[in-house]
Coordinates of C-alpha atoms and ligand atoms in Angstrom, one line a residue:
M1 CA 158.3 185.6 73.1
T2 CA 159.1 182.4 71.2
E3 CA 157.1 179.3 72.0
T4 CA 160.0 176.9 71.4
V5 CA 162.6 177.0 74.1
I6 CA 164.8 174.2 73.0
E7 CA 165.1 172.7 69.5
L8 CA 167.2 169.7 68.6
K9 CA 167.7 168.8 65.0
D10 CA 169.4 165.5 64.0
V11 CA 171.7 165.7 67.0
T12 CA 174.4 163.1 67.4
R13 CA 177.1 162.5 70.0
T14 CA 179.8 159.9 69.2
F15 CA 182.5 158.8 71.6
M16 CA 185.6 157.0 70.4
I17 CA 186.0 154.0 72.6
S18 CA 189.2 152.1 73.2
A19 CA 189.0 148.5 71.8
G20 CA 192.2 147.4 73.6
A21 CA 195.9 147.7 73.1
F22 CA 197.1 147.9 69.5
R23 CA 193.6 148.1 68.2
A24 CA 191.9 151.1 66.6
K25 CA 189.3 153.0 68.6
R26 CA 185.7 152.3 67.8
P27 CA 182.8 154.7 67.6
L28 CA 180.0 154.6 70.2
H29 CA 176.9 156.6 69.0
A30 CA 175.5 157.6 72.4
V31 CA 173.0 159.9 70.7
N32 CA 172.2 159.1 67.1
G33 CA 170.1 161.6 65.1
V34 CA 167.7 162.9 67.7
S35 CA 165.2 165.7 66.8
L36 CA 163.0 167.2 69.4
T37 CA 161.1 170.5 69.9
I38 CA 160.5 171.5 73.5
K39 CA 157.8 174.1 74.0
R40 CA 157.6 176.7 76.8
G41 CA 155.7 175.4 79.8
E42 CA 155.7 171.7 78.9
V43 CA 157.2 168.8 80.7
I44 CA 158.9 166.4 78.3
G45 CA 159.8 163.0 79.8
L46 CA 162.8 161.2 78.3
V47 CA 162.5 157.5 79.1
G48 CA 164.5 154.4 78.2
E49 CA 166.9 151.9 79.8
S50 CA 170.3 152.9 81.1
G51 CA 172.7 153.6 78.3
C52 CA 170.0 154.7 75.8
G53 CA 171.4 158.3 75.6
K54 CA 169.0 160.3 77.7
T55 CA 171.6 161.8 80.1
T56 CA 174.1 162.4 77.2
L57 CA 171.3 164.3 75.5
A58 CA 170.6 166.4 78.6
R59 CA 174.3 167.2 79.0
M60 CA 174.5 168.5 75.5
M61 CA 171.4 170.7 76.1
L62 CA 173.2 172.1 79.2
G63 CA 176.3 172.8 77.1
L64 CA 178.4 170.4 79.2
L65 CA 179.1 168.2 76.2
P66 CA 179.4 169.4 72.6
A67 CA 177.4 167.6 70.0
T68 CA 179.3 165.9 67.2
G69 CA 176.6 166.6 64.7
G70 CA 173.2 168.3 64.2
D71 CA 171.9 171.5 65.7
I72 CA 170.9 172.5 69.3
R73 CA 169.2 175.8 69.8
I74 CA 168.1 177.4 73.0
E75 CA 165.7 180.3 72.6
G76 CA 166.6 180.2 68.9
L77 CA 170.3 180.6 69.5
P78 CA 172.8 177.9 68.6
V79 CA 174.1 176.4 71.8
E80 CA 177.7 176.6 70.7
T81 CA 177.4 180.4 70.4
L82 CA 176.4 180.7 74.1
D83 CA 178.9 180.7 76.9
R84 CA 178.4 178.5 80.0
L85 CA 177.1 181.4 82.1
A86 CA 174.5 182.4 79.5
I87 CA 173.3 178.8 79.3
A88 CA 173.2 178.5 83.1
R89 CA 170.9 181.6 83.2
M90 CA 168.4 179.8 80.9
L91 CA 168.8 176.1 81.9
Q92 CA 169.6 174.6 85.3
P93 CA 169.9 170.9 86.2
I94 CA 168.7 169.0 89.2
F95 CA 170.6 165.8 89.6
Q96 CA 169.4 162.5 91.0
D97 CA 171.6 162.2 94.1
P98 CA 171.3 165.1 96.6
Y99 CA 173.9 163.3 98.7
S100 CA 176.7 163.9 96.2
S101 CA 175.5 167.0 94.4
L102 CA 175.8 169.3 97.4
N103 CA 179.2 170.5 98.8
P104 CA 179.3 169.0 102.4
R105 CA 181.6 171.9 103.6
K106 CA 179.2 174.7 102.6
S107 CA 176.1 175.8 104.5
V108 CA 172.7 175.6 103.0
G109 CA 172.7 179.4 102.5
S110 CA 176.0 179.5 100.6
I111 CA 175.0 176.5 98.5
I112 CA 171.8 178.2 97.3
A113 CA 173.5 181.5 96.8
L114 CA 176.4 180.1 94.8
P115 CA 174.8 180.7 91.4
L116 CA 174.3 184.4 92.3
K117 CA 178.0 184.6 93.0
V118 CA 179.0 182.7 89.8
Q119 CA 176.8 185.0 87.7
N120 CA 178.3 188.1 89.4
D121 CA 174.9 189.2 90.6
P122 CA 175.1 193.0 91.1
D123 CA 173.2 193.2 94.4
P124 CA 175.0 191.0 97.1
A125 CA 173.2 192.9 99.8
S126 CA 170.0 191.2 98.7
W127 CA 171.4 187.6 98.5
R128 CA 170.3 186.5 102.0
Q129 CA 166.8 187.8 101.5
R130 CA 166.5 186.1 98.1
V131 CA 167.9 182.8 99.4
E132 CA 165.4 182.8 102.3
Q133 CA 162.6 183.6 99.8
I134 CA 163.5 180.7 97.6
M135 CA 163.9 178.4 100.6
E136 CA 160.4 179.3 101.6
L137 CA 159.2 178.6 98.1
V138 CA 160.6 175.1 98.1
G139 CA 159.4 174.3 101.6
L140 CA 162.7 174.7 103.6
P141 CA 162.5 176.6 106.9
S142 CA 164.8 179.6 107.0
R143 CA 166.3 178.4 110.3
L144 CA 168.2 175.8 108.1
Y145 CA 170.2 178.6 106.5
Q146 CA 173.3 178.0 108.5
N147 CA 173.0 174.2 108.5
Y148 CA 175.2 171.8 106.5
P149 CA 174.0 169.1 104.1
N150 CA 174.8 166.3 106.6
Q151 CA 172.3 167.8 109.0
L152 CA 169.5 167.5 106.5
S153 CA 167.2 164.6 105.4
G154 CA 167.3 163.3 101.8
G155 CA 164.2 165.2 100.9
Q156 CA 165.5 168.5 102.5
R157 CA 168.8 168.1 100.5
Q158 CA 166.9 167.7 97.3
R159 CA 164.9 170.8 98.2
V160 CA 168.2 172.6 98.6
A161 CA 169.3 171.4 95.1
I162 CA 166.0 172.6 93.7
A163 CA 166.4 176.0 95.4
R164 CA 169.9 176.4 94.0
A165 CA 168.6 175.5 90.5
L166 CA 165.9 178.2 90.8
I167 CA 167.6 181.1 92.5
N168 CA 168.5 182.7 89.1
N169 CA 165.0 182.3 87.6
P170 CA 165.9 179.8 84.8
Q171 CA 163.3 179.0 82.2
V172 CA 164.1 175.3 81.8
V173 CA 165.0 172.8 84.5
I174 CA 166.6 169.5 83.5
C175 CA 165.6 167.0 86.1
D176 CA 167.8 163.9 85.9
E177 CA 166.1 161.2 87.9
P178 CA 165.2 163.8 90.5
T179 CA 163.6 161.3 93.0
S180 CA 165.4 158.0 92.4
A181 CA 167.8 158.4 95.3
L182 CA 165.0 159.2 97.8
D183 CA 162.8 157.1 100.0
V184 CA 159.5 156.3 98.4
S185 CA 157.6 158.3 101.1
V186 CA 159.6 161.5 100.1
Q187 CA 159.5 160.9 96.4
S188 CA 155.9 162.0 96.0
Q189 CA 156.5 165.2 98.1
I190 CA 159.4 166.2 95.7
L191 CA 157.3 165.4 92.6
N192 CA 154.4 167.5 93.9
L193 CA 156.8 170.3 94.7
L194 CA 158.2 170.2 91.2
Q195 CA 154.6 170.3 89.8
D196 CA 153.7 173.3 92.1
L197 CA 156.9 175.2 91.1
R198 CA 156.2 174.6 87.5
R199 CA 152.7 176.1 87.8
E200 CA 153.8 179.0 90.0
L201 CA 157.0 180.0 88.0
G202 CA 155.9 178.9 84.5
L203 CA 158.9 176.6 84.2
T204 CA 159.6 174.1 81.4
Y205 CA 161.0 170.7 82.5
V206 CA 163.0 168.0 80.8
L207 CA 162.4 165.0 83.0
I208 CA 164.8 162.1 82.6
S209 CA 163.6 159.0 84.3
H210 CA 163.4 155.2 83.9
N211 CA 160.4 155.3 86.3
L212 CA 157.4 155.3 84.0
A213 CA 155.0 156.0 86.9
V214 CA 156.9 159.3 87.6
V215 CA 156.8 160.2 84.0
E216 CA 153.1 159.5 83.7
H217 CA 152.4 161.6 86.8
I218 CA 154.4 164.7 85.7
A219 CA 155.2 164.8 82.0
T220 CA 152.9 166.3 79.4
R221 CA 154.8 164.7 76.5
V222 CA 157.1 161.6 76.4
A223 CA 160.0 160.7 74.1
V224 CA 161.0 157.0 74.4
M225 CA 164.7 156.5 73.6
Y226 CA 166.4 153.3 72.5
L227 CA 170.1 153.0 71.6
G228 CA 170.6 156.7 71.1
R229 CA 167.4 157.3 69.1
V230 CA 163.9 158.5 69.9
V231 CA 161.7 155.6 68.7
E232 CA 158.3 157.0 69.9
E233 CA 157.0 160.4 70.9
A234 CA 153.5 161.4 71.9
E235 CA 151.4 163.3 74.5
T236 CA 151.7 161.4 77.8
E237 CA 148.0 160.3 77.8
T238 CA 148.2 159.1 74.2
L239 CA 151.4 157.2 74.8
F240 CA 150.3 155.4 77.9
A241 CA 146.8 154.6 76.5
N242 CA 148.1 153.4 73.2
P243 CA 151.8 152.7 73.0
R244 CA 152.8 151.9 69.4
H245 CA 156.4 150.9 69.3
P246 CA 157.1 147.3 70.5
Y247 CA 159.8 148.7 72.8
T248 CA 157.4 151.2 74.5
Q249 CA 154.8 148.3 74.8
A250 CA 157.5 146.2 76.6
L251 CA 158.5 149.0 78.9
L252 CA 154.9 149.6 79.9
T253 CA 154.4 145.9 80.5
S254 CA 157.4 145.9 82.8
V255 CA 155.8 148.4 85.2
L256 CA 155.2 146.5 88.4
T257 CA 151.5 146.2 89.3
P258 CA 150.4 146.8 92.9
E259 CA 148.2 143.7 92.6
P260 CA 149.6 141.1 95.1
G261 CA 150.4 137.7 93.7
L262 CA 150.9 138.8 90.1
G263 CA 154.6 138.9 90.5
V264 CA 157.1 140.5 88.1
P265 CA 155.6 140.8 84.7
D266 CA 157.3 139.4 81.6
T267 CA 158.7 142.3 79.6
H268 CA 158.9 140.2 76.4
L269 CA 162.4 141.7 75.8
G270 CA 164.0 138.4 74.9
A271 CA 167.6 139.4 74.5
T272 CA 169.6 141.6 76.8
F273 CA 170.4 145.3 76.0
P274 CA 172.8 145.2 73.0
N275 CA 176.4 146.4 73.0
P276 CA 176.1 150.1 71.8
V277 CA 179.6 149.8 70.2
D278 CA 178.3 147.0 68.0
P279 CA 174.6 147.8 67.5
P280 CA 172.3 145.4 65.7
S281 CA 171.8 146.1 61.9
G282 CA 168.5 147.4 60.5
C283 CA 166.1 148.3 63.3
T284 CA 168.5 148.1 66.4
F285 CA 165.6 146.7 68.5
H286 CA 165.1 143.7 66.3
P287 CA 166.9 141.0 68.4
R288 CA 164.5 141.8 71.3
C289 CA 161.4 142.5 69.3
A290 CA 158.5 140.0 69.6
Q291 CA 156.9 141.5 66.5
A292 CA 159.9 141.7 64.2
L293 CA 159.3 141.4 60.5
A294 CA 161.5 139.6 58.0
H295 CA 163.1 142.8 56.8
C296 CA 163.6 144.4 60.2
P297 CA 167.3 143.1 60.6
R298 CA 168.1 144.6 57.2
V299 CA 166.2 147.9 56.9
I300 CA 166.3 150.9 59.2
P301 CA 162.8 152.2 59.9
T302 CA 162.1 156.0 59.7
M303 CA 159.8 158.2 61.8
T304 CA 156.1 157.9 60.8
H305 CA 153.1 159.8 62.1
V306 CA 150.5 157.4 63.2
G307 CA 147.4 159.1 64.7
E308 CA 148.7 161.4 67.4
T309 CA 152.0 159.6 67.7
W310 CA 155.4 159.7 66.0
V311 CA 156.9 156.2 65.8
E312 CA 160.0 154.6 64.2
C313 CA 158.9 151.1 63.3
H314 CA 158.1 149.1 60.2
L315 CA 154.8 147.9 61.6
Y316 CA 153.5 151.4 60.7
N317 CA 154.7 151.3 57.1
G318 CA 157.4 153.9 57.4
S319 CA 159.3 154.6 54.3
L320 CA 162.2 152.2 54.0
R321 CA 165.8 153.3 54.4
K322 CA 168.3 150.6 53.3
V323 CA 171.3 149.8 55.4
S324 CA 174.3 150.9 53.5
Ligands
SF4_1 FE1 160.2 145.4 65.9 FE2 160.7 145.7 63.3 FE3 159.3 147.6 64.6 FE4 162.0 147.3 65.0 S1 161.0 147.9 63.1 S2 160.4 147.6 66.5 S3 162.1 145.0 64.9 S4 158.7 145.5 64.2

């Protein structure tokens, strides 16, 4: 059995964006040359601000969006050679909003059983039993089998979404902000459930979140994304103890402290998030970087291995790639 479950090599996704009437469309590089290797059993956290490309990357892994460049392999197979059902057997998503991701007209039982139906499972007589087993596994009482989503709490709905994702025994679950729509009191229950399920079922998670506390709690490795690129990647402990990239340092500074009276910390991100259709030259982070060097606006940094971390920043003497 291969150790690598998903491999991304120099993956790009470009959208052509309308620039107005009578004007040529312009390219938006939502994902711009991302390489990642996801190993079996790990939890890789993808973090970054809205618009940095994390969800686009996840949609490409799920086969919902074709890449415009590079190579995506699932279990060693190019994603474009796999049909949607084959990908769905290996990878399943859990979306952030359990209020909109469940069909309000279907009962809990039929929502969870839907993937069995879609995959033409050959044993319909066993579906009810299997649904009740998975309900028990995710902490849903079987008496809710005939209930509808509007009769459930937010936490119960997210458990239904998790049960639906797991009913066909996928190897990888892509969790896109799995707790951000839930009350704080319920968030930790769902995170603990995801942890337990991972241990019990040997799952691999891709965890997309802008909540660094959630990522630190669950992820084993973290990739920080900025304007479509991974700018830093390391084991979670290493990254949180010693962030290298100025953007990662700013993100960690921005985490609110529970200390009363300290207020909202200064992120040191001077300028606002740039327009991805017209990204800054050189290092795209340079207009916001407190440590920018003279050549940062002109020269694109390349990935450099520093200690236990991969980082894309001139501060670490990466080889220089000139802007053409
Ligand atoms: Fe800052 Fe330069 Fe590093 Fe970019 S390459 S993060 S501008 S120091």
